[in-house]
JSON list of C-alpha atoms and ligand atoms in Angstrom, two decimals:
[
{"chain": "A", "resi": 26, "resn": "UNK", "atom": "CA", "xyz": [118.13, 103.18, 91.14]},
{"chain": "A", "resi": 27, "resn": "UNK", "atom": "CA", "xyz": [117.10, 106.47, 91.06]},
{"chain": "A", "resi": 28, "resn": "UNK", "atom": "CA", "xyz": [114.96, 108.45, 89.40]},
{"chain": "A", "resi": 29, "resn": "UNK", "atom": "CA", "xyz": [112.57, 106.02, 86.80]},
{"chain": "A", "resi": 30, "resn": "UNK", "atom": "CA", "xyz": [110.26, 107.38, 83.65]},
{"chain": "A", "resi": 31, "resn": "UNK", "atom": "CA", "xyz": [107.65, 109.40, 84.38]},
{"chain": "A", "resi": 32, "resn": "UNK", "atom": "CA", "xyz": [105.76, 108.06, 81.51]},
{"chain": "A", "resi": 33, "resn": "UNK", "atom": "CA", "xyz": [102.72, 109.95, 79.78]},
{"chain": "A", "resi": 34, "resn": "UNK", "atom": "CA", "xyz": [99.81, 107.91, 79.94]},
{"chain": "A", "resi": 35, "resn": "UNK", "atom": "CA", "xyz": [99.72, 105.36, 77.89]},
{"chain": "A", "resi": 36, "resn": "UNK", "atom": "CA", "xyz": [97.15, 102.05, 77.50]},
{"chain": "A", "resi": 37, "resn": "UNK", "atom": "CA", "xyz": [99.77, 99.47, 78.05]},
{"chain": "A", "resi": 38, "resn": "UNK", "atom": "CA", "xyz": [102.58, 98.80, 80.57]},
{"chain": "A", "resi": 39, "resn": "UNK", "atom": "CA", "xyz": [102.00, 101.89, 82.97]},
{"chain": "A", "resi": 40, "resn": "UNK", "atom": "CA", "xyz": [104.11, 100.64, 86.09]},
{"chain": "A", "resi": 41, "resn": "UNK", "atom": "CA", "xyz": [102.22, 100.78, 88.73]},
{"chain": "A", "resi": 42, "resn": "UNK", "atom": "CA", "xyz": [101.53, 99.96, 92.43]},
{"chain": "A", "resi": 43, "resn": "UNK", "atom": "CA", "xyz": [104.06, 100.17, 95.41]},
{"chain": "A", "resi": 44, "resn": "UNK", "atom": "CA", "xyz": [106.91, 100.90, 93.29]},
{"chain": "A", "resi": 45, "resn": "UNK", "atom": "CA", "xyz": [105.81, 102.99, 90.73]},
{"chain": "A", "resi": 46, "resn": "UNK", "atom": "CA", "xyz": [108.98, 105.03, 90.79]},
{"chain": "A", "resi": 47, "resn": "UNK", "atom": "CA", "xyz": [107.04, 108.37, 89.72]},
{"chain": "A", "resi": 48, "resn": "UNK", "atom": "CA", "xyz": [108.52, 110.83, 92.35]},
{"chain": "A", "resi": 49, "resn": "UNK", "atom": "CA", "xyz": [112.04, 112.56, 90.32]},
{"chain": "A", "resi": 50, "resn": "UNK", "atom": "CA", "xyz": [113.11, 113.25, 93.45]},
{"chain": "A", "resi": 51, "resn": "UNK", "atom": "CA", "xyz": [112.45, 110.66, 95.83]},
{"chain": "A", "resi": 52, "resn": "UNK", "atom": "CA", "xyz": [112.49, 113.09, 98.56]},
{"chain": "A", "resi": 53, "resn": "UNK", "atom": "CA", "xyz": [109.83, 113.57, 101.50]},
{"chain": "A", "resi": 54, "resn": "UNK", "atom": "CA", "xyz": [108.77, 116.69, 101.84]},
{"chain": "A", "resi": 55, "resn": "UNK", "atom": "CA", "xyz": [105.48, 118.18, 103.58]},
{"chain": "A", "resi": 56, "resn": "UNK", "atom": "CA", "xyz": [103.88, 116.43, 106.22]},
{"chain": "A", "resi": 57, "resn": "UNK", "atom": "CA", "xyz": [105.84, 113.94, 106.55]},
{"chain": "A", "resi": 58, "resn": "UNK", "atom": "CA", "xyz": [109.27, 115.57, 106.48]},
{"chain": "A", "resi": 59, "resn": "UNK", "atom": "CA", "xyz": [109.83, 115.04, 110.02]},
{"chain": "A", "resi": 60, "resn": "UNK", "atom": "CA", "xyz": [108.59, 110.80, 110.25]},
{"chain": "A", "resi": 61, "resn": "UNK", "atom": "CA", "xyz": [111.44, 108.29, 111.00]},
{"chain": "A", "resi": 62, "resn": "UNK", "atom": "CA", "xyz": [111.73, 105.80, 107.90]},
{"chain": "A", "resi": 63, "resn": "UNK", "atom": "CA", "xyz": [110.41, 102.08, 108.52]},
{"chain": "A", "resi": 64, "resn": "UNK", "atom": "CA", "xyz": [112.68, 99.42, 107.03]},
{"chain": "A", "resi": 65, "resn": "UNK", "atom": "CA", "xyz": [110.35, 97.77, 104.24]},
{"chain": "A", "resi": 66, "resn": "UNK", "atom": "CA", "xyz": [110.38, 93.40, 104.38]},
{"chain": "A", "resi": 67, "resn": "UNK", "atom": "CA", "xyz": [111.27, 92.02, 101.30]},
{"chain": "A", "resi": 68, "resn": "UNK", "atom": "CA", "xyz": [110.16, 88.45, 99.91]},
{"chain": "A", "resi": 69, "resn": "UNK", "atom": "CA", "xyz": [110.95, 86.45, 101.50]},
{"chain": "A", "resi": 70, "resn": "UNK", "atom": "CA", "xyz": [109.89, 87.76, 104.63]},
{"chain": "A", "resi": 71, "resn": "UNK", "atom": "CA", "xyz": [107.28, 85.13, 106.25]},
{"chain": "A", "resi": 72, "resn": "UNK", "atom": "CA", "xyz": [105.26, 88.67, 108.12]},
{"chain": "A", "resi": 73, "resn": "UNK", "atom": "CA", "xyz": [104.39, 89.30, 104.63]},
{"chain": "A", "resi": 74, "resn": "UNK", "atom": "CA", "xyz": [102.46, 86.14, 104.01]},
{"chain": "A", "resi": 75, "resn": "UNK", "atom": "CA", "xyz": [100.30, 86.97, 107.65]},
{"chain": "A", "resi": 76, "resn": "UNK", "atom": "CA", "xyz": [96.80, 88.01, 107.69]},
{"chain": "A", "resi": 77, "resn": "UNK", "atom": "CA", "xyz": [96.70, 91.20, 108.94]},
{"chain": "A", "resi": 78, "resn": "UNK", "atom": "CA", "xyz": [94.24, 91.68, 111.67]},
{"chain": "A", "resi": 79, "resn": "UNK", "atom": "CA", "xyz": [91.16, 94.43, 111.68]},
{"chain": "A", "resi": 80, "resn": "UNK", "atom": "CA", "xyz": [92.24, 97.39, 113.36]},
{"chain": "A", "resi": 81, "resn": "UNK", "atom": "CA", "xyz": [90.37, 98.63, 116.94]},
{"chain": "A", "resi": 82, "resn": "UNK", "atom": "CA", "xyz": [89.61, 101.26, 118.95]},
{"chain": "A", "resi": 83, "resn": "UNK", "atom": "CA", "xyz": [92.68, 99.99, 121.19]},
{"chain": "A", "resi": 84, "resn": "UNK", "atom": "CA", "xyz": [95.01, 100.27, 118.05]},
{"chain": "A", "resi": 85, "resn": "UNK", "atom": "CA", "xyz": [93.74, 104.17, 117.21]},
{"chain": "A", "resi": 86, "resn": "UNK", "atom": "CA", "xyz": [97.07, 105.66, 118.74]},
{"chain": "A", "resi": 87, "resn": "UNK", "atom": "CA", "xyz": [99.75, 102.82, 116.93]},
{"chain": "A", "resi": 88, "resn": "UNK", "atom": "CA", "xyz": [98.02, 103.84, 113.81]},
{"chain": "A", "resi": 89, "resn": "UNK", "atom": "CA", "xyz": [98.22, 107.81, 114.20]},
{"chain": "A", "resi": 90, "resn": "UNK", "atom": "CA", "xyz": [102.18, 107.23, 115.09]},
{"chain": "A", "resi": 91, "resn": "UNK", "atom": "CA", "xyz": [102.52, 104.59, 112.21]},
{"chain": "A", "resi": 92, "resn": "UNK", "atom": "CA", "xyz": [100.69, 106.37, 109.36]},
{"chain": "A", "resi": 93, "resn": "UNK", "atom": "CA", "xyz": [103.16, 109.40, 108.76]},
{"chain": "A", "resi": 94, "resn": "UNK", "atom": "CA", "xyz": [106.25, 106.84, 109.20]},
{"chain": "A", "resi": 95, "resn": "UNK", "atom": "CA", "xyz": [104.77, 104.50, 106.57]},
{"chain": "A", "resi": 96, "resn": "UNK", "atom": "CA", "xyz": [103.82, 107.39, 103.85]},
{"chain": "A", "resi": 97, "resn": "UNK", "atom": "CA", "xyz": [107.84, 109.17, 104.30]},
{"chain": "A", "resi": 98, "resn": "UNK", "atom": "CA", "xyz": [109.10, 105.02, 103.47]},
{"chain": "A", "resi": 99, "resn": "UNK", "atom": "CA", "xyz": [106.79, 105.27, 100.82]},
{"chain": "A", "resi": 100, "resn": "UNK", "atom": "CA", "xyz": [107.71, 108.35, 99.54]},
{"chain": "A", "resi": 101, "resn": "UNK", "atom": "CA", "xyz": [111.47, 107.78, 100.26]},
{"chain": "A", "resi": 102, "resn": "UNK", "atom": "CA", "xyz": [111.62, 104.20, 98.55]},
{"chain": "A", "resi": 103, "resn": "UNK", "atom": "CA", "xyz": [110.19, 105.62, 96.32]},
{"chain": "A", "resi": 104, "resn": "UNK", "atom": "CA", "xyz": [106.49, 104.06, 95.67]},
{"chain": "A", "resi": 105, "resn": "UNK", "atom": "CA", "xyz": [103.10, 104.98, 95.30]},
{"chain": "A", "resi": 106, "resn": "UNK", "atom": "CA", "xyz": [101.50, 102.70, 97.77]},
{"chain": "A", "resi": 107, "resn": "UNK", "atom": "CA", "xyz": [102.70, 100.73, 101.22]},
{"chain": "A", "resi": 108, "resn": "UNK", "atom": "CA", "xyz": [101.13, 98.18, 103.55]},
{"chain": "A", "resi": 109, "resn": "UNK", "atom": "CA", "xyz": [101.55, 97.81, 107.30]},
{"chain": "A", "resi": 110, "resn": "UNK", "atom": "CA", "xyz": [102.98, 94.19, 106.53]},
{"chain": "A", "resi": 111, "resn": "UNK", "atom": "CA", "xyz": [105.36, 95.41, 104.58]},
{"chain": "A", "resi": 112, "resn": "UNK", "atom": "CA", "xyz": [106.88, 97.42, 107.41]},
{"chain": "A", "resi": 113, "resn": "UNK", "atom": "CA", "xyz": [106.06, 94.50, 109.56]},
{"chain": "A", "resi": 114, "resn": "UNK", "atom": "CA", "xyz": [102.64, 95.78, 111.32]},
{"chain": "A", "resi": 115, "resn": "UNK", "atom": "CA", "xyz": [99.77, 93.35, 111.27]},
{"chain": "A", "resi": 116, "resn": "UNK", "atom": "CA", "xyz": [97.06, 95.55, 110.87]},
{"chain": "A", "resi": 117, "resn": "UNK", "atom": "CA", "xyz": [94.66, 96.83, 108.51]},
{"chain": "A", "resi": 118, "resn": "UNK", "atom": "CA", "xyz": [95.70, 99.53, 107.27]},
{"chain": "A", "resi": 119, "resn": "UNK", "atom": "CA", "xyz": [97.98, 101.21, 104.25]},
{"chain": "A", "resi": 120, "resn": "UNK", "atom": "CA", "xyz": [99.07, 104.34, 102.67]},
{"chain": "A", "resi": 121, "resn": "UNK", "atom": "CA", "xyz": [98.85, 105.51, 99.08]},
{"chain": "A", "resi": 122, "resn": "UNK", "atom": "CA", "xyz": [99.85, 108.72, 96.63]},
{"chain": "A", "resi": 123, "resn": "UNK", "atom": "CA", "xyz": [99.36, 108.92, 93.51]},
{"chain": "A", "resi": 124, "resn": "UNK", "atom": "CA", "xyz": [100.32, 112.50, 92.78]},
{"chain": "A", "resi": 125, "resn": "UNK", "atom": "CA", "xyz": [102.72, 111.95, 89.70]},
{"chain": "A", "resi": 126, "resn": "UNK", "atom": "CA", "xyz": [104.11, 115.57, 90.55]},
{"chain": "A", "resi": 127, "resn": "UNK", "atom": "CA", "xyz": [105.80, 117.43, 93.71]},
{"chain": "A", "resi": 128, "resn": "UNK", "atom": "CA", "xyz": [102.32, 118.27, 94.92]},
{"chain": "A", "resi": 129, "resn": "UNK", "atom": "CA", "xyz": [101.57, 115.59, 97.83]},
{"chain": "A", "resi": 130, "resn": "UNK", "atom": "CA", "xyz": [98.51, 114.12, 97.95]},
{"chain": "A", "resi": 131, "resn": "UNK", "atom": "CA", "xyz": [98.54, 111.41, 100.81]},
{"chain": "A", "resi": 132, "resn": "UNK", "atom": "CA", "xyz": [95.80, 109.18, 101.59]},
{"chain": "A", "resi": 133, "resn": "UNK", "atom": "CA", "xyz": [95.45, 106.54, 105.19]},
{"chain": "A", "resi": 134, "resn": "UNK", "atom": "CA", "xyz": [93.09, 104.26, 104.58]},
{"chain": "A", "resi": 135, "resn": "UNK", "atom": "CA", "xyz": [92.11, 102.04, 107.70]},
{"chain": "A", "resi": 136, "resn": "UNK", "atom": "CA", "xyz": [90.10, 98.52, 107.37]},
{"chain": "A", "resi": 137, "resn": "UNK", "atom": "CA", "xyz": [89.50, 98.78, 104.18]},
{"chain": "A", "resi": 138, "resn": "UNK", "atom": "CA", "xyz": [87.39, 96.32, 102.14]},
{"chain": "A", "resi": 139, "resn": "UNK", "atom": "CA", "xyz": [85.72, 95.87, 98.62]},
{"chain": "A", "resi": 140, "resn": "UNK", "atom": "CA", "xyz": [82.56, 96.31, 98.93]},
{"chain": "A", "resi": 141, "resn": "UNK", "atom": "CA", "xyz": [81.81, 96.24, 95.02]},
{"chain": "A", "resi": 142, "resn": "UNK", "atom": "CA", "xyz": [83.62, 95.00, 92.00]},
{"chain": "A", "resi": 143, "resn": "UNK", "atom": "CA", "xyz": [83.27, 95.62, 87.97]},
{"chain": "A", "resi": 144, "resn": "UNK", "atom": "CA", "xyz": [82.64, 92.76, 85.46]},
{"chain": "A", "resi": 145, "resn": "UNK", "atom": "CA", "xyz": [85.17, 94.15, 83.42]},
{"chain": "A", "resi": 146, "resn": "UNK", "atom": "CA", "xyz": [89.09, 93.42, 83.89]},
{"chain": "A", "resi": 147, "resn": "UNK", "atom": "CA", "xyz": [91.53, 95.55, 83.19]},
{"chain": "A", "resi": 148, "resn": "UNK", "atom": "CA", "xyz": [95.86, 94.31, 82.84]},
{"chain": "A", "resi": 149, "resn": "UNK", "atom": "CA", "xyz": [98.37, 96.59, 84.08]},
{"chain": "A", "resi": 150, "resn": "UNK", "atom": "CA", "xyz": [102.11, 96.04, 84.60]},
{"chain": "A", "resi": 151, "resn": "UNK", "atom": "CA", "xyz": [102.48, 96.16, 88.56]},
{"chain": "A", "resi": 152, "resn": "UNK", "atom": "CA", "xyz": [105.45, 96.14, 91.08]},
{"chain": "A", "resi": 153, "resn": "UNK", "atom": "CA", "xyz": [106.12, 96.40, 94.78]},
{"chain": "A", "resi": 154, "resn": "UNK", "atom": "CA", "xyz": [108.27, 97.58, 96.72]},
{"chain": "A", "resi": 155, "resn": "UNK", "atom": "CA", "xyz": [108.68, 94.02, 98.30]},
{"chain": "A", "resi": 156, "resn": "UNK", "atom": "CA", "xyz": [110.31, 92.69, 95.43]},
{"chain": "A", "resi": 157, "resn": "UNK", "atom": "CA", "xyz": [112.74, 95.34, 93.94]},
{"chain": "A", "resi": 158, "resn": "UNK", "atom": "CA", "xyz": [112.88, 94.92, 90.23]},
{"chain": "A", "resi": 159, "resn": "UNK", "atom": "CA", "xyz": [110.31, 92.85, 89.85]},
{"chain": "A", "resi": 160, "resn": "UNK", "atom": "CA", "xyz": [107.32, 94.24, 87.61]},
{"chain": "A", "resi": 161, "resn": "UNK", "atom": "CA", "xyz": [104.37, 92.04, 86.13]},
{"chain": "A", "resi": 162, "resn": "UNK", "atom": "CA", "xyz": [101.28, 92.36, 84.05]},
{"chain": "A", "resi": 163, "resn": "UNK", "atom": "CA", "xyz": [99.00, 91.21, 86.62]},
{"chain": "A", "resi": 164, "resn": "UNK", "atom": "CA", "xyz": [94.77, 91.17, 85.60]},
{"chain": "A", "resi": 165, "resn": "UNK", "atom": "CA", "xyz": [92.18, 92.44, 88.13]},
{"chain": "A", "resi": 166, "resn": "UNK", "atom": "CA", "xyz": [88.59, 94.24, 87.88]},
{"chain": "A", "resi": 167, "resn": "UNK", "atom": "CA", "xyz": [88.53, 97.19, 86.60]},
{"chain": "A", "resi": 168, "resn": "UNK", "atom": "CA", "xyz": [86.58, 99.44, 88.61]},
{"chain": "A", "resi": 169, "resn": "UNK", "atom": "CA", "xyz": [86.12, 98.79, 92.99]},
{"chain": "A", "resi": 170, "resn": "UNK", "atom": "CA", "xyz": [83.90, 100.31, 95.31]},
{"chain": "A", "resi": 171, "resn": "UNK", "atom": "CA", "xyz": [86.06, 100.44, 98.68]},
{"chain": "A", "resi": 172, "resn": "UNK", "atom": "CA", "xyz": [84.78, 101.37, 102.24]},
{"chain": "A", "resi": 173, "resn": "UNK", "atom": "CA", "xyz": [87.59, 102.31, 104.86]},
{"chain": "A", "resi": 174, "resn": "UNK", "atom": "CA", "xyz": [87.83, 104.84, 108.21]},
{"chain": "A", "resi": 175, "resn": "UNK", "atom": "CA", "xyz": [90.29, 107.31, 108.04]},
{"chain": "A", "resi": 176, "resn": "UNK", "atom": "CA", "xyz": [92.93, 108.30, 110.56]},
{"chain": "A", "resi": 177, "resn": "UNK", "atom": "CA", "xyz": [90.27, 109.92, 112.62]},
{"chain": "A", "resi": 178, "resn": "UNK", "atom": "CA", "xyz": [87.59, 107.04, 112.12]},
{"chain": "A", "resi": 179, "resn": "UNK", "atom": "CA", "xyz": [85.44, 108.41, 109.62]},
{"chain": "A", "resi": 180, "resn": "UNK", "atom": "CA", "xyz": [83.66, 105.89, 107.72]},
{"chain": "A", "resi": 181, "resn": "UNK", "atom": "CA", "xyz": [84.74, 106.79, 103.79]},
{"chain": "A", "resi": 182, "resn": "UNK", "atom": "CA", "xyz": [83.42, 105.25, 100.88]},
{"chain": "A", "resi": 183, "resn": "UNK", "atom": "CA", "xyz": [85.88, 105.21, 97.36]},
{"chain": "A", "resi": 184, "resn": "UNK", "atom": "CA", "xyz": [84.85, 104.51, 93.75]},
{"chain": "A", "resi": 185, "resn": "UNK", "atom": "CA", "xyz": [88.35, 103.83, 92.06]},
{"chain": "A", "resi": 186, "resn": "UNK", "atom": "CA", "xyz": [88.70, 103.36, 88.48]},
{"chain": "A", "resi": 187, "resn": "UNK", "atom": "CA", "xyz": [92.22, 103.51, 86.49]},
{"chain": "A", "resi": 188, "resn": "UNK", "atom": "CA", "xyz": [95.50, 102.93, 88.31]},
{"chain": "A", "resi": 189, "resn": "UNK", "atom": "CA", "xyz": [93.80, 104.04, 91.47]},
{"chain": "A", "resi": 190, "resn": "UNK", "atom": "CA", "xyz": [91.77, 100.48, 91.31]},
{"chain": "A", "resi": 191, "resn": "UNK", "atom": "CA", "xyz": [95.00, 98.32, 90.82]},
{"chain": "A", "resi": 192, "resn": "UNK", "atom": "CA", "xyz": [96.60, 100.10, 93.65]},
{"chain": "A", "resi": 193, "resn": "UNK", "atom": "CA", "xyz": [93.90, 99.87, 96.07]},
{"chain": "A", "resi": 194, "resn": "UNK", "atom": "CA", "xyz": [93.34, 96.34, 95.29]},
{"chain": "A", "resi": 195, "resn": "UNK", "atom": "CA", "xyz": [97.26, 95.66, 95.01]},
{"chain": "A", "resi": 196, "resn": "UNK", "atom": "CA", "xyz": [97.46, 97.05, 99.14]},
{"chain": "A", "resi": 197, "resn": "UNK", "atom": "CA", "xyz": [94.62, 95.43, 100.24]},
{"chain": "A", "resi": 198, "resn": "UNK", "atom": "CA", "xyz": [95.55, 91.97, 98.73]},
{"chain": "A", "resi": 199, "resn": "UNK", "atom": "CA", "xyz": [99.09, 92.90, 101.33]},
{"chain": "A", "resi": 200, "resn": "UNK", "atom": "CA", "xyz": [96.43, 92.95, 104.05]},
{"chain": "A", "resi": 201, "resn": "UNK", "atom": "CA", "xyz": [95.56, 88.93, 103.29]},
{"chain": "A", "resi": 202, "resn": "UNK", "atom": "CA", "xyz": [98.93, 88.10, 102.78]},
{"chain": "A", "resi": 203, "resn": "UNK", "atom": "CA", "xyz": [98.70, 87.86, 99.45]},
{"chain": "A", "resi": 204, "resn": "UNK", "atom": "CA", "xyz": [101.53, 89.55, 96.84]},
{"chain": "A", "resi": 205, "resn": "UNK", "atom": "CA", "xyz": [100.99, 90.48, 92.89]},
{"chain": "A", "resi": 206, "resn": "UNK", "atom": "CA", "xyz": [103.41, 87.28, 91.90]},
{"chain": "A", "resi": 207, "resn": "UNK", "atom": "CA", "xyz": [100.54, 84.95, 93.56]},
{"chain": "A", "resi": 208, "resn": "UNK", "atom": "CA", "xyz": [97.86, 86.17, 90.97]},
{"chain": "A", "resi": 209, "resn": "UNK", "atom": "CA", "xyz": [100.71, 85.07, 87.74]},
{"chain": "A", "resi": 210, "resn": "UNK", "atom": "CA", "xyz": [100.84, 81.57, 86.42]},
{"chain": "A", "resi": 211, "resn": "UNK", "atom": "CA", "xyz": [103.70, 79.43, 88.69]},
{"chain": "A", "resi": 212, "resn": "UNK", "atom": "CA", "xyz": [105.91, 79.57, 85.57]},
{"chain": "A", "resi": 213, "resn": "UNK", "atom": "CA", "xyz": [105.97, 83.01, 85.61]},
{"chain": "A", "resi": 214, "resn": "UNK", "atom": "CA", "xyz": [105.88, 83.50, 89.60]},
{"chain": "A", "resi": 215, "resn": "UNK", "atom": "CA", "xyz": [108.83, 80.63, 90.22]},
{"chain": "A", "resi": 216, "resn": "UNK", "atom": "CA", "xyz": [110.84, 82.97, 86.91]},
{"chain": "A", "resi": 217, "resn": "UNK", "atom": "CA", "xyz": [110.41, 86.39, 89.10]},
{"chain": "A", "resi": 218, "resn": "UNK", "atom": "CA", "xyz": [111.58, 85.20, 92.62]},
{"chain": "A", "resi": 219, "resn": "UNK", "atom": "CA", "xyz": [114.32, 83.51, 91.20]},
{"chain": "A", "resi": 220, "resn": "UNK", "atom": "CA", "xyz": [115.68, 86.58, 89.84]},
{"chain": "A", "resi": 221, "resn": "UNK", "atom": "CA", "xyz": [114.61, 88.78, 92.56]},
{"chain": "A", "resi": 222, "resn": "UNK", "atom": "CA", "xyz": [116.86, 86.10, 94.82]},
{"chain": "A", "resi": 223, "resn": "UNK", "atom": "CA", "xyz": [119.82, 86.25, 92.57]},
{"chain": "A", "resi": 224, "resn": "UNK", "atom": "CA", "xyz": [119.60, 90.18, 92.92]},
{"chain": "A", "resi": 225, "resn": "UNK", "atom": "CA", "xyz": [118.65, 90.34, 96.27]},
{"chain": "A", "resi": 226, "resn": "UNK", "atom": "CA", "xyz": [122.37, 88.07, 97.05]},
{"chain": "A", "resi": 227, "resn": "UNK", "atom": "CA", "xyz": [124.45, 90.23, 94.36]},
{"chain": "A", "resi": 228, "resn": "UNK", "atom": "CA", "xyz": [123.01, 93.18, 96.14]},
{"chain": "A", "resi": 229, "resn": "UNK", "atom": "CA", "xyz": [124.07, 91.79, 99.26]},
{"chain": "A", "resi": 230, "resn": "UNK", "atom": "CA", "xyz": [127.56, 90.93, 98.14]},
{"chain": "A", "resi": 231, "resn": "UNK", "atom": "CA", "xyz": [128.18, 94.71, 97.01]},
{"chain": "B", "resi": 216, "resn": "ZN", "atom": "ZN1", "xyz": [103.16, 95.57, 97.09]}
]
C-alpha cells in the first residue's frame, strides 16, 4: 500500500490516528534518518493488551535511544502516531506527527495523562497501525487537556482540539492496553478482526 489520499479537510471520515497514511512518500528524513526501524506488533499480539508502566528516572536513557527509533517506524509505516507497546516497550510513552506535508514536526510525549476532558464528543474515522486495513468511526471528547514530560523531563501541558485530540487520546488509550476496536459495539469489533485475520493469513501466504 503505498501512498493513500491526502484528503482536504473535510467534516466526516478524515482517517486518522496511527495510520493515517498522510506522508506521499513514506520516507524518513530529518532527525530521524539515521534510527534503526522497530518491528510494529500487530493484533493479536498479547504485549499490546499490557498496561504499560509509568516511566522513571532509571528508564531516562531507554527512552532517549527508543524515541528516534519509534518516530522513523512511524514515519516509515507510514502513520501519524506510535506507542511503545506497539513496538513492544512497556512504558509510558509515544510519538506523534501530524505534519500533513514534508516539513517534520515530531513530538515525544512521556507519561502522559488527561488531565481535562470536553462535554462535547466528536466521531472520526480512526486506524492503527496495529491492525492494517482496519479503519473505524470511533466517538471520543472532543477537546483534552494533556500533561506529559518531554524527552528531557520538562513538565508540558497540551490543549488538543481537532484530530490532534483523537490522536492523543487514540496513543494514550495504547498505554492501558486498550485499542480503537474496544470502544465499537462487539458486532462491529468481532466484523474488523475477522477481516484483519483473513488478511493478515493471505498476506502471509504471499
Ligand atoms: Zn493505534
Amino acid at each position: 500500500m503505498a501512498a493513500d489520499t491526502t484528503t482536504a479537510d473535510t467534516t466526516t471520515a478524515d482517517a486518522t490516528t496511527d495510520a493515517g497514511a498522510r506522508s506521499a512518500s513514506g520516507v524518513a528524513t530529518g532527525i530521524v534518518a539515521p534510527a534503526e526501524l522497530l518491528p510494529i506488533l500487530l493484533v493479536p499480539d498479547p504485549r499490546l493488551r499490557a498496561r504499560a508502566r509509568p516511566v522513571g528516572p532509571a528508564d531516562a536513557d531507554e527512552v532517549r535511544a527508543l524515541a528516534p527509533r519509534m518516530l522513523a517506524s512511524m514515519y516509515a509505516a507510514p502513520g501519524i502516531g506510535l506507542a511503545a507497546p506497539q513496538v513492544g516497550v512497556g512504558l509510558r510513552v509515544f510519538v506523534m506527527d501530524l505534519q500533513k506535508d514534508d516539513a517534520k514536526a515530531p513530538m515525544v510525549l512521556v507519561n502522559p495523562e488527561i488531565v481535562a476532558a470536553s462535554a462535547e464528543l466528536v466521531t472520526r474515522e480512526e486506524g492503527c497501525l496495529s491492525l492494517p486495513g482496519q479503519y473505524a468511526d470511533v466517538t471520543r471528547p472532543a477537546r483534552v487537556r494533556l500533561r506529559y514530560q518531554d524527552l528531557a523531563g520538562a513538565r508540558c501541558e497540551l490543549d488538543a482540539e481537532g484530530l490532534l485530540a483523537t490522536c492523543v487520546q487514540h496513543e494514550l488509550d495504547h498505554l492501558d492496553g486498550v485499542l480503537f476496536v474496544d470502544r465499537l459495539s462487539a458486532l462491529k469489533r468481532n466484523m474488523l478482526l475477522r477481516k484483519l485475520a483473513k488478511e493478515l493469513k493471505a498476506r502471509a501466504r504471499d
